[in-house]
Amino acid sequence: MPIIKKTDIMPERPVIIVLYGTPGTGKTSLANTSKNPILIDTDRGSDRASNRVDTLMASKWMDIENEREAIKTYDTVVIDTAKALLDDYLSDYVVSQNYKLKSNGLKRFGEMAEKFKEFVNFLRQNQSDIIFVCHDKEQTEGDVVRHSPECTGQSKDLLLRIADQVGYITMANGQRTIVFDPTDTTIGKNVAQIPPMRIPDVNSVDFPTCMAEIIAKVKKSLINKSEAQKEAKS
């Protein structure tokens, strides 16, 4: 891999988005409005989405492994849900490769993380954008209800670490809204500085490209940051 000088502009790269929210807020439907997507359905929820896309119905990790070449033909890979992929499919897979890991949670997660990162790198090398869909995990602390993507602790930490943008989808004043900024009650990540935005109605002309436009903003923001850093060092 060539060295990128500090004064060089970083090339455009695929991005990783995490979407989470309460049931019925259209997480999968929104993810499906990305560019040329394939949905990897690990949660048997694809039939609830309002807009259908090509779908891989996976019941175990090897179902995904066996379709790598087909997956490479899509611009965006939507994984619904991240919890099922990490906490169920990958956990079962690494135990099937080494049964001793069943009783050693630390080593098991280490193997899961390595396999997960290898798969993510495979998609990145193919220039595929990745969207991880998660359910909302509510945690009550006194009178405050906090929201975060539903995964076990280590899996969630891994997911949030590699994500470029993390959005919480909820209902606000009767409208589906996505918020990327972290708040006192929600996990978020907002490298593109996208303000809270109303998600268009599924029947509107703006809806079919909604997620594709969000991803384009994230990519543009990353390039702009690189250009600003170059100017600052010139």
mmCIF file of N, CA and C in Angstrom, residues 94-193:
data_model
loop_
_atom_site.group_PDB
_atom_site.id
_atom_site.type_symbol
_atom_site.label_atom_id
_atom_site.label_comp_id
_atom_site.label_asym_id
_atom_site.label_seq_id
_atom_site.Cartn_x
_atom_site.Cartn_y
_atom_site.Cartn_z
ATOM 1 N N VAL A 94 -17.409 -19.785 15.111
ATOM 2 C CA VAL A 94 -16.068 -19.992 15.682
ATOM 3 C C VAL A 94 -16.069 -21.178 16.644
ATOM 4 N N VAL A 95 -17.188 -21.427 17.313
ATOM 5 C CA VAL A 95 -17.270 -22.603 18.189
ATOM 6 C C VAL A 95 -17.251 -23.880 17.353
ATOM 7 N N SER A 96 -17.899 -23.833 16.184
ATOM 8 C CA SER A 96 -17.890 -25.012 15.309
ATOM 9 C C SER A 96 -16.486 -25.320 14.792
ATOM 10 N N GLN A 97 -15.629 -24.299 14.719
ATOM 11 C CA GLN A 97 -14.253 -24.498 14.280
ATOM 12 C C GLN A 97 -13.336 -24.941 15.416
ATOM 13 N N ASN A 98 -13.723 -24.591 16.647
ATOM 14 C CA ASN A 98 -12.930 -24.967 17.821
ATOM 15 C C ASN A 98 -13.874 -25.051 19.017
ATOM 16 N N TYR A 99 -14.319 -26.244 19.344
ATOM 17 C CA TYR A 99 -15.342 -26.428 20.378
ATOM 18 C C TYR A 99 -14.886 -25.929 21.749
ATOM 19 N N LYS A 100 -13.558 -25.833 21.964
ATOM 20 C CA LYS A 100 -13.060 -25.353 23.257
ATOM 21 C C LYS A 100 -13.447 -23.896 23.515
ATOM 22 N N LEU A 101 -13.745 -23.166 22.453
ATOM 23 C CA LEU A 101 -14.105 -21.756 22.610
ATOM 24 C C LEU A 101 -15.480 -21.575 23.254
ATOM 25 N N LYS A 102 -16.280 -22.638 23.271
ATOM 26 C CA LYS A 102 -17.619 -22.539 23.851
ATOM 27 C C LYS A 102 -17.563 -22.155 25.320
ATOM 28 N N SER A 103 -16.521 -22.597 26.011
ATOM 29 C CA SER A 103 -16.402 -22.321 27.448
ATOM 30 C C SER A 103 -15.387 -21.219 27.748
ATOM 31 N N ASN A 104 -14.871 -20.584 26.710
ATOM 32 C CA ASN A 104 -13.889 -19.516 26.906
ATOM 33 C C ASN A 104 -14.378 -18.274 26.161
ATOM 34 N N GLY A 105 -15.171 -17.460 26.857
ATOM 35 C CA GLY A 105 -15.802 -16.312 26.225
ATOM 36 C C GLY A 105 -14.820 -15.299 25.669
ATOM 37 N N LEU A 106 -13.716 -15.078 26.367
ATOM 38 C CA LEU A 106 -12.744 -14.078 25.925
ATOM 39 C C LEU A 106 -12.090 -14.480 24.606
ATOM 40 N N LYS A 107 -11.628 -15.718 24.540
ATOM 41 C CA LYS A 107 -11.003 -16.190 23.298
ATOM 42 C C LYS A 107 -12.040 -16.310 22.181
ATOM 43 N N ARG A 108 -13.246 -16.712 22.558
ATOM 44 C CA ARG A 108 -14.304 -16.823 21.533
ATOM 45 C C ARG A 108 -14.559 -15.470 20.886
ATOM 46 N N PHE A 109 -14.683 -14.433 21.703
ATOM 47 C CA PHE A 109 -14.922 -13.118 21.115
ATOM 48 C C PHE A 109 -13.720 -12.656 20.288
ATOM 49 N N GLY A 110 -12.511 -12.991 20.732
ATOM 50 C CA GLY A 110 -11.322 -12.627 19.957
ATOM 51 C C GLY A 110 -11.372 -13.225 18.564
ATOM 52 N N GLU A 111 -11.772 -14.493 18.464
ATOM 53 C CA GLU A 111 -11.900 -15.150 17.156
ATOM 54 C C GLU A 111 -13.028 -14.525 16.345
ATOM 55 N N MET A 112 -14.147 -14.210 17.007
ATOM 56 C CA MET A 112 -15.270 -13.561 16.317
ATOM 57 C C MET A 112 -14.840 -12.215 15.745
ATOM 58 N N ALA A 113 -14.131 -11.437 16.555
ATOM 59 C CA ALA A 113 -13.712 -10.101 16.127
ATOM 60 C C ALA A 113 -12.781 -10.176 14.923
ATOM 61 N N GLU A 114 -11.864 -11.133 14.934
ATOM 62 C CA GLU A 114 -10.941 -11.266 13.810
ATOM 63 C C GLU A 114 -11.685 -11.645 12.529
ATOM 64 N N LYS A 115 -12.628 -12.574 12.638
ATOM 65 C CA LYS A 115 -13.388 -12.990 11.455
ATOM 66 C C LYS A 115 -14.268 -11.842 10.963
ATOM 67 N N PHE A 116 -14.849 -11.104 11.891
ATOM 68 C CA PHE A 116 -15.696 -9.974 11.525
ATOM 69 C C PHE A 116 -14.883 -8.901 10.807
ATOM 70 N N LYS A 117 -13.725 -8.561 11.352
ATOM 71 C CA LYS A 117 -12.882 -7.532 10.742
ATOM 72 C C LYS A 117 -12.396 -7.967 9.366
ATOM 73 N N GLU A 118 -12.110 -9.262 9.206
ATOM 74 C CA GLU A 118 -11.696 -9.767 7.886
ATOM 75 C C GLU A 118 -12.820 -9.605 6.875
ATOM 76 N N PHE A 119 -14.063 -9.864 7.290
ATOM 77 C CA PHE A 119 -15.202 -9.728 6.392
ATOM 78 C C PHE A 119 -15.432 -8.254 6.028
ATOM 79 N N VAL A 120 -15.335 -7.382 7.015
ATOM 80 C CA VAL A 120 -15.480 -5.946 6.757
ATOM 81 C C VAL A 120 -14.398 -5.461 5.800
ATOM 82 N N ASN A 121 -13.158 -5.904 5.984
ATOM 83 C CA ASN A 121 -12.072 -5.514 5.093
ATOM 84 C C ASN A 121 -12.299 -6.027 3.678
ATOM 85 N N PHE A 122 -12.853 -7.224 3.559
ATOM 86 C CA PHE A 122 -13.204 -7.767 2.240
ATOM 87 C C PHE A 122 -14.192 -6.852 1.532
ATOM 88 N N LEU A 123 -15.214 -6.392 2.250
ATOM 89 C CA LEU A 123 -16.207 -5.503 1.656
ATOM 90 C C LEU A 123 -15.589 -4.146 1.320
ATOM 91 N N ARG A 124 -14.744 -3.640 2.190
ATOM 92 C CA ARG A 124 -14.086 -2.358 1.934
ATOM 93 C C ARG A 124 -13.191 -2.431 0.703
ATOM 94 N N GLN A 125 -12.455 -3.514 0.563
ATOM 95 C CA GLN A 125 -11.585 -3.666 -0.601
ATOM 96 C C GLN A 125 -12.389 -3.725 -1.891
ATOM 97 N N ASN A 126 -13.623 -4.167 -1.772
ATOM 98 C CA ASN A 126 -14.526 -4.196 -2.925
ATOM 99 C C ASN A 126 -15.204 -2.839 -3.138
ATOM 100 N N GLN A 127 -14.865 -1.864 -2.280
ATOM 101 C CA GLN A 127 -15.458 -0.514 -2.331
ATOM 102 C C GLN A 127 -16.957 -0.525 -2.009
ATOM 103 N N SER A 128 -17.373 -1.468 -1.204
ATOM 104 C CA SER A 128 -18.779 -1.555 -0.801
ATOM 105 C C SER A 128 -19.016 -0.742 0.466
ATOM 106 N N ASP A 129 -20.037 0.114 0.446
ATOM 107 C CA ASP A 129 -20.481 0.747 1.675
ATOM 108 C C ASP A 129 -21.217 -0.292 2.511
ATOM 109 N N ILE A 130 -21.180 -0.139 3.833
ATOM 110 C CA ILE A 130 -21.782 -1.121 4.732
ATOM 111 C C ILE A 130 -22.736 -0.414 5.674
ATOM 112 N N ILE A 131 -23.938 -0.955 5.811
ATOM 113 C CA ILE A 131 -24.908 -0.436 6.769
ATOM 114 C C ILE A 131 -25.281 -1.562 7.726
ATOM 115 N N PHE A 132 -25.077 -1.325 9.011
ATOM 116 C CA PHE A 132 -25.486 -2.275 10.041
ATOM 117 C C PHE A 132 -26.771 -1.757 10.678
ATOM 118 N N VAL A 133 -27.807 -2.568 10.628
ATOM 119 C CA VAL A 133 -29.088 -2.220 11.244
ATOM 120 C C VAL A 133 -29.165 -2.902 12.604
ATOM 121 N N CYS A 134 -29.570 -2.145 13.611
ATOM 122 C CA CYS A 134 -29.664 -2.680 14.973
ATOM 123 C C CYS A 134 -31.008 -2.308 15.596
ATOM 124 N N HIS A 135 -31.475 -3.142 16.482
ATOM 125 C CA HIS A 135 -32.609 -2.770 17.323
ATOM 126 C C HIS A 135 -32.125 -1.784 18.382
ATOM 127 N N ASP A 136 -33.055 -1.143 19.014
ATOM 128 C CA ASP A 136 -32.751 -0.183 20.074
ATOM 129 C C ASP A 136 -32.721 -0.906 21.417
ATOM 130 N N LYS A 137 -31.647 -0.696 22.155
ATOM 131 C CA LYS A 137 -31.550 -1.251 23.513
ATOM 132 C C LYS A 137 -31.795 -0.121 24.506
ATOM 133 N N GLU A 138 -32.843 -0.235 25.281
ATOM 134 C CA GLU A 138 -33.167 0.779 26.280
ATOM 135 C C GLU A 138 -32.592 0.367 27.636
ATOM 136 N N GLN A 139 -32.016 1.336 28.312
ATOM 137 C CA GLN A 139 -31.490 1.106 29.658
ATOM 138 C C GLN A 139 -31.952 2.243 30.551
ATOM 139 N N THR A 140 -32.670 1.895 31.607
ATOM 140 C CA THR A 140 -33.212 2.909 32.502
ATOM 141 C C THR A 140 -32.246 3.180 33.645
ATOM 142 N N GLU A 141 -31.939 4.455 33.814
ATOM 143 C CA GLU A 141 -31.087 4.892 34.924
ATOM 144 C C GLU A 141 -31.845 5.959 35.693
ATOM 145 N N GLY A 142 -32.511 5.554 36.766
ATOM 146 C CA GLY A 142 -33.372 6.479 37.490
ATOM 147 C C GLY A 142 -34.561 6.850 36.634
ATOM 148 N N ASP A 143 -34.747 8.122 36.374
ATOM 149 C CA ASP A 143 -35.848 8.581 35.530
ATOM 150 C C ASP A 143 -35.440 8.736 34.071
ATOM 151 N N VAL A 144 -34.185 8.418 33.750
ATOM 152 C CA VAL A 144 -33.661 8.630 32.393
ATOM 153 C C VAL A 144 -33.607 7.301 31.644
ATOM 154 N N VAL A 145 -34.107 7.312 30.405
ATOM 155 C CA VAL A 145 -34.029 6.139 29.543
ATOM 156 C C VAL A 145 -32.963 6.403 28.480
ATOM 157 N N ARG A 146 -31.927 5.587 28.463
ATOM 158 C CA ARG A 146 -30.848 5.749 27.492
ATOM 159 C C ARG A 146 -30.997 4.721 26.369
ATOM 160 N N HIS A 147 -30.581 5.109 25.160
ATOM 161 C CA HIS A 147 -30.744 4.270 23.980
ATOM 162 C C HIS A 147 -29.388 4.000 23.331
ATOM 163 N N SER A 148 -29.199 2.760 22.874
ATOM 164 C CA SER A 148 -27.967 2.398 22.179
ATOM 165 C C SER A 148 -28.255 1.215 21.255
ATOM 166 N N PRO A 149 -27.385 0.962 20.269
ATOM 167 C CA PRO A 149 -27.585 -0.209 19.403
ATOM 168 C C PRO A 149 -27.540 -1.495 20.211
ATOM 169 N N GLU A 150 -28.447 -2.406 19.914
ATOM 170 C CA GLU A 150 -28.512 -3.657 20.665
ATOM 171 C C GLU A 150 -27.478 -4.655 20.154
ATOM 172 N N CYS A 151 -26.487 -4.911 20.971
ATOM 173 C CA CYS A 151 -25.462 -5.936 20.790
ATOM 174 C C CYS A 151 -24.895 -6.191 22.173
ATOM 175 N N THR A 152 -24.232 -7.333 22.359
ATOM 176 C CA THR A 152 -23.558 -7.526 23.629
ATOM 177 C C THR A 152 -22.418 -6.516 23.731
ATOM 178 N N GLY A 153 -21.927 -6.285 24.941
ATOM 179 C CA GLY A 153 -20.974 -5.213 25.185
ATOM 180 C C GLY A 153 -19.791 -5.167 24.249
ATOM 181 N N GLN A 154 -19.062 -6.274 24.101
ATOM 182 C CA GLN A 154 -17.878 -6.276 23.251
ATOM 183 C C GLN A 154 -18.240 -6.090 21.786
ATOM 184 N N SER A 155 -19.329 -6.723 21.344
ATOM 185 C CA SER A 155 -19.755 -6.587 19.954
ATOM 186 C C SER A 155 -20.146 -5.146 19.650
ATOM 187 N N LYS A 156 -20.858 -4.518 20.579
ATOM 188 C CA LYS A 156 -21.270 -3.127 20.379
ATOM 189 C C LYS A 156 -20.065 -2.209 20.321
ATOM 190 N N ASP A 157 -19.099 -2.423 21.199
ATOM 191 C CA ASP A 157 -17.894 -1.598 21.189
ATOM 192 C C ASP A 157 -17.168 -1.716 19.851
ATOM 193 N N LEU A 158 -17.078 -2.927 19.331
ATOM 194 C CA LEU A 158 -16.415 -3.160 18.047
ATOM 195 C C LEU A 158 -17.164 -2.451 16.924
ATOM 196 N N LEU A 159 -18.469 -2.554 16.935
ATOM 197 C CA LEU A 159 -19.304 -1.956 15.898
ATOM 198 C C LEU A 159 -19.177 -0.435 15.901
ATOM 199 N N LEU A 160 -19.259 0.158 17.077
ATOM 200 C CA LEU A 160 -19.184 1.611 17.176
ATOM 201 C C LEU A 160 -17.795 2.130 16.831
ATOM 202 N N ARG A 161 -16.781 1.337 17.091
ATOM 203 C CA ARG A 161 -15.411 1.765 16.815
ATOM 204 C C ARG A 161 -15.157 1.873 15.309
ATOM 205 N N ILE A 162 -15.696 0.966 14.523
ATOM 206 C CA ILE A 162 -15.411 0.987 13.087
ATOM 207 C C ILE A 162 -16.383 1.869 12.309
ATOM 208 N N ALA A 163 -17.481 2.301 12.944
ATOM 209 C CA ALA A 163 -18.508 3.067 12.235
ATOM 210 C C ALA A 163 -18.042 4.493 11.957
ATOM 211 N N ASP A 164 -18.401 5.001 10.780
ATOM 212 C CA ASP A 164 -18.162 6.400 10.440
ATOM 213 C C ASP A 164 -19.313 7.285 10.905
ATOM 214 N N GLN A 165 -20.514 6.733 10.882
ATOM 215 C CA GLN A 165 -21.708 7.508 11.208
ATOM 216 C C GLN A 165 -22.680 6.578 11.931
ATOM 217 N N VAL A 166 -23.249 7.052 13.045
ATOM 218 C CA VAL A 166 -24.206 6.254 13.826
ATOM 219 C C VAL A 166 -25.465 7.082 14.014
ATOM 220 N N GLY A 167 -26.600 6.556 13.551
ATOM 221 C CA GLY A 167 -27.842 7.309 13.617
ATOM 222 C C GLY A 167 -28.932 6.608 14.400
ATOM 223 N N TYR A 168 -29.649 7.392 15.207
ATOM 224 C CA TYR A 168 -30.774 6.882 15.998
ATOM 225 C C TYR A 168 -32.067 7.336 15.331
ATOM 226 N N ILE A 169 -32.926 6.380 15.003
ATOM 227 C CA ILE A 169 -34.194 6.675 14.328
ATOM 228 C C ILE A 169 -35.323 6.588 15.346
ATOM 229 N N THR A 170 -36.146 7.618 15.393
ATOM 230 C CA THR A 170 -37.245 7.657 16.345
ATOM 231 C C THR A 170 -38.399 8.441 15.739
ATOM 232 N N MET A 171 -39.496 8.496 16.456
ATOM 233 C CA MET A 171 -40.636 9.309 16.047
ATOM 234 C C MET A 171 -40.598 10.616 16.828
ATOM 235 N N ALA A 172 -40.684 11.742 16.119
ATOM 236 C CA ALA A 172 -40.708 13.063 16.756
ATOM 237 C C ALA A 172 -41.825 13.879 16.126
ATOM 238 N N ASN A 173 -42.806 14.249 16.937
ATOM 239 C CA ASN A 173 -43.969 15.005 16.440
ATOM 240 C C ASN A 173 -44.653 14.305 15.264
ATOM 241 N N GLY A 174 -44.751 12.984 15.395
ATOM 242 C CA GLY A 174 -45.446 12.205 14.368
ATOM 243 C C GLY A 174 -44.634 11.948 13.115
ATOM 244 N N GLN A 175 -43.353 12.347 13.091
ATOM 245 C CA GLN A 175 -42.505 12.157 11.920
ATOM 246 C C GLN A 175 -41.308 11.275 12.276
ATOM 247 N N ARG A 176 -40.974 10.386 11.342
ATOM 248 C CA ARG A 176 -39.758 9.590 11.542
ATOM 249 C C ARG A 176 -38.549 10.513 11.383
ATOM 250 N N THR A 177 -37.675 10.467 12.363
ATOM 251 C CA THR A 177 -36.530 11.376 12.402
ATOM 252 C C THR A 177 -35.263 10.589 12.704
ATOM 253 N N ILE A 178 -34.164 11.003 12.070
ATOM 254 C CA ILE A 178 -32.883 10.369 12.365
ATOM 255 C C ILE A 178 -31.940 11.415 12.942
ATOM 256 N N VAL A 179 -31.301 11.054 14.055
ATOM 257 C CA VAL A 179 -30.386 11.944 14.767
ATOM 258 C C VAL A 179 -29.018 11.266 14.823
ATOM 259 N N PHE A 180 -27.998 11.944 14.311
ATOM 260 C CA PHE A 180 -26.642 11.386 14.313
ATOM 261 C C PHE A 180 -25.790 11.900 15.466
ATOM 262 N N ASP A 181 -26.072 13.092 15.952
ATOM 263 C CA ASP A 181 -25.282 13.621 17.059
ATOM 264 C C ASP A 181 -25.535 12.819 18.331
ATOM 265 N N PRO A 182 -24.493 12.533 19.105
ATOM 266 C CA PRO A 182 -24.723 11.905 20.411
ATOM 267 C C PRO A 182 -25.436 12.885 21.331
ATOM 268 N N THR A 183 -26.311 12.360 22.177
ATOM 269 C CA THR A 183 -27.027 13.189 23.143
ATOM 270 C C THR A 183 -26.876 12.569 24.530
ATOM 271 N N ASP A 184 -27.515 13.195 25.501
ATOM 272 C CA ASP A 184 -27.460 12.659 26.864
ATOM 273 C C ASP A 184 -28.130 11.291 26.959
ATOM 274 N N THR A 185 -29.013 10.980 26.009
ATOM 275 C CA THR A 185 -29.779 9.732 26.100
ATOM 276 C C THR A 185 -29.582 8.806 24.906
ATOM 277 N N THR A 186 -28.829 9.226 23.887
ATOM 278 C CA THR A 186 -28.639 8.379 22.704
ATOM 279 C C THR A 186 -27.177 8.324 22.288
ATOM 280 N N ILE A 187 -26.764 7.144 21.817
ATOM 281 C CA ILE A 187 -25.444 6.975 21.218
ATOM 282 C C ILE A 187 -25.499 7.520 19.792
ATOM 283 N N GLY A 188 -24.459 8.224 19.390
ATOM 284 C CA GLY A 188 -24.410 8.741 18.036
ATOM 285 C C GLY A 188 -22.980 8.996 17.596
ATOM 286 N N LYS A 189 -22.811 9.184 16.292
ATOM 287 C CA LYS A 189 -21.532 9.598 15.719
ATOM 288 C C LYS A 189 -21.867 10.372 14.454
ATOM 289 N N ASN A 190 -21.256 11.551 14.299
ATOM 290 C CA ASN A 190 -21.702 12.438 13.226
ATOM 291 C C ASN A 190 -20.520 13.151 12.576
ATOM 292 N N VAL A 191 -19.673 12.400 11.865
ATOM 293 C CA VAL A 191 -18.510 13.009 11.219
ATOM 294 C C VAL A 191 -18.934 13.989 10.130
ATOM 295 N N ALA A 192 -20.108 13.769 9.539
ATOM 296 C CA ALA A 192 -20.578 14.634 8.452
ATOM 297 C C ALA A 192 -21.361 15.838 8.948
ATOM 298 N N GLN A 193 -21.560 15.945 10.274
ATOM 299 C CA GLN A 193 -22.293 17.075 10.852
ATOM 300 C C GLN A 193 -23.680 17.240 10.214
#
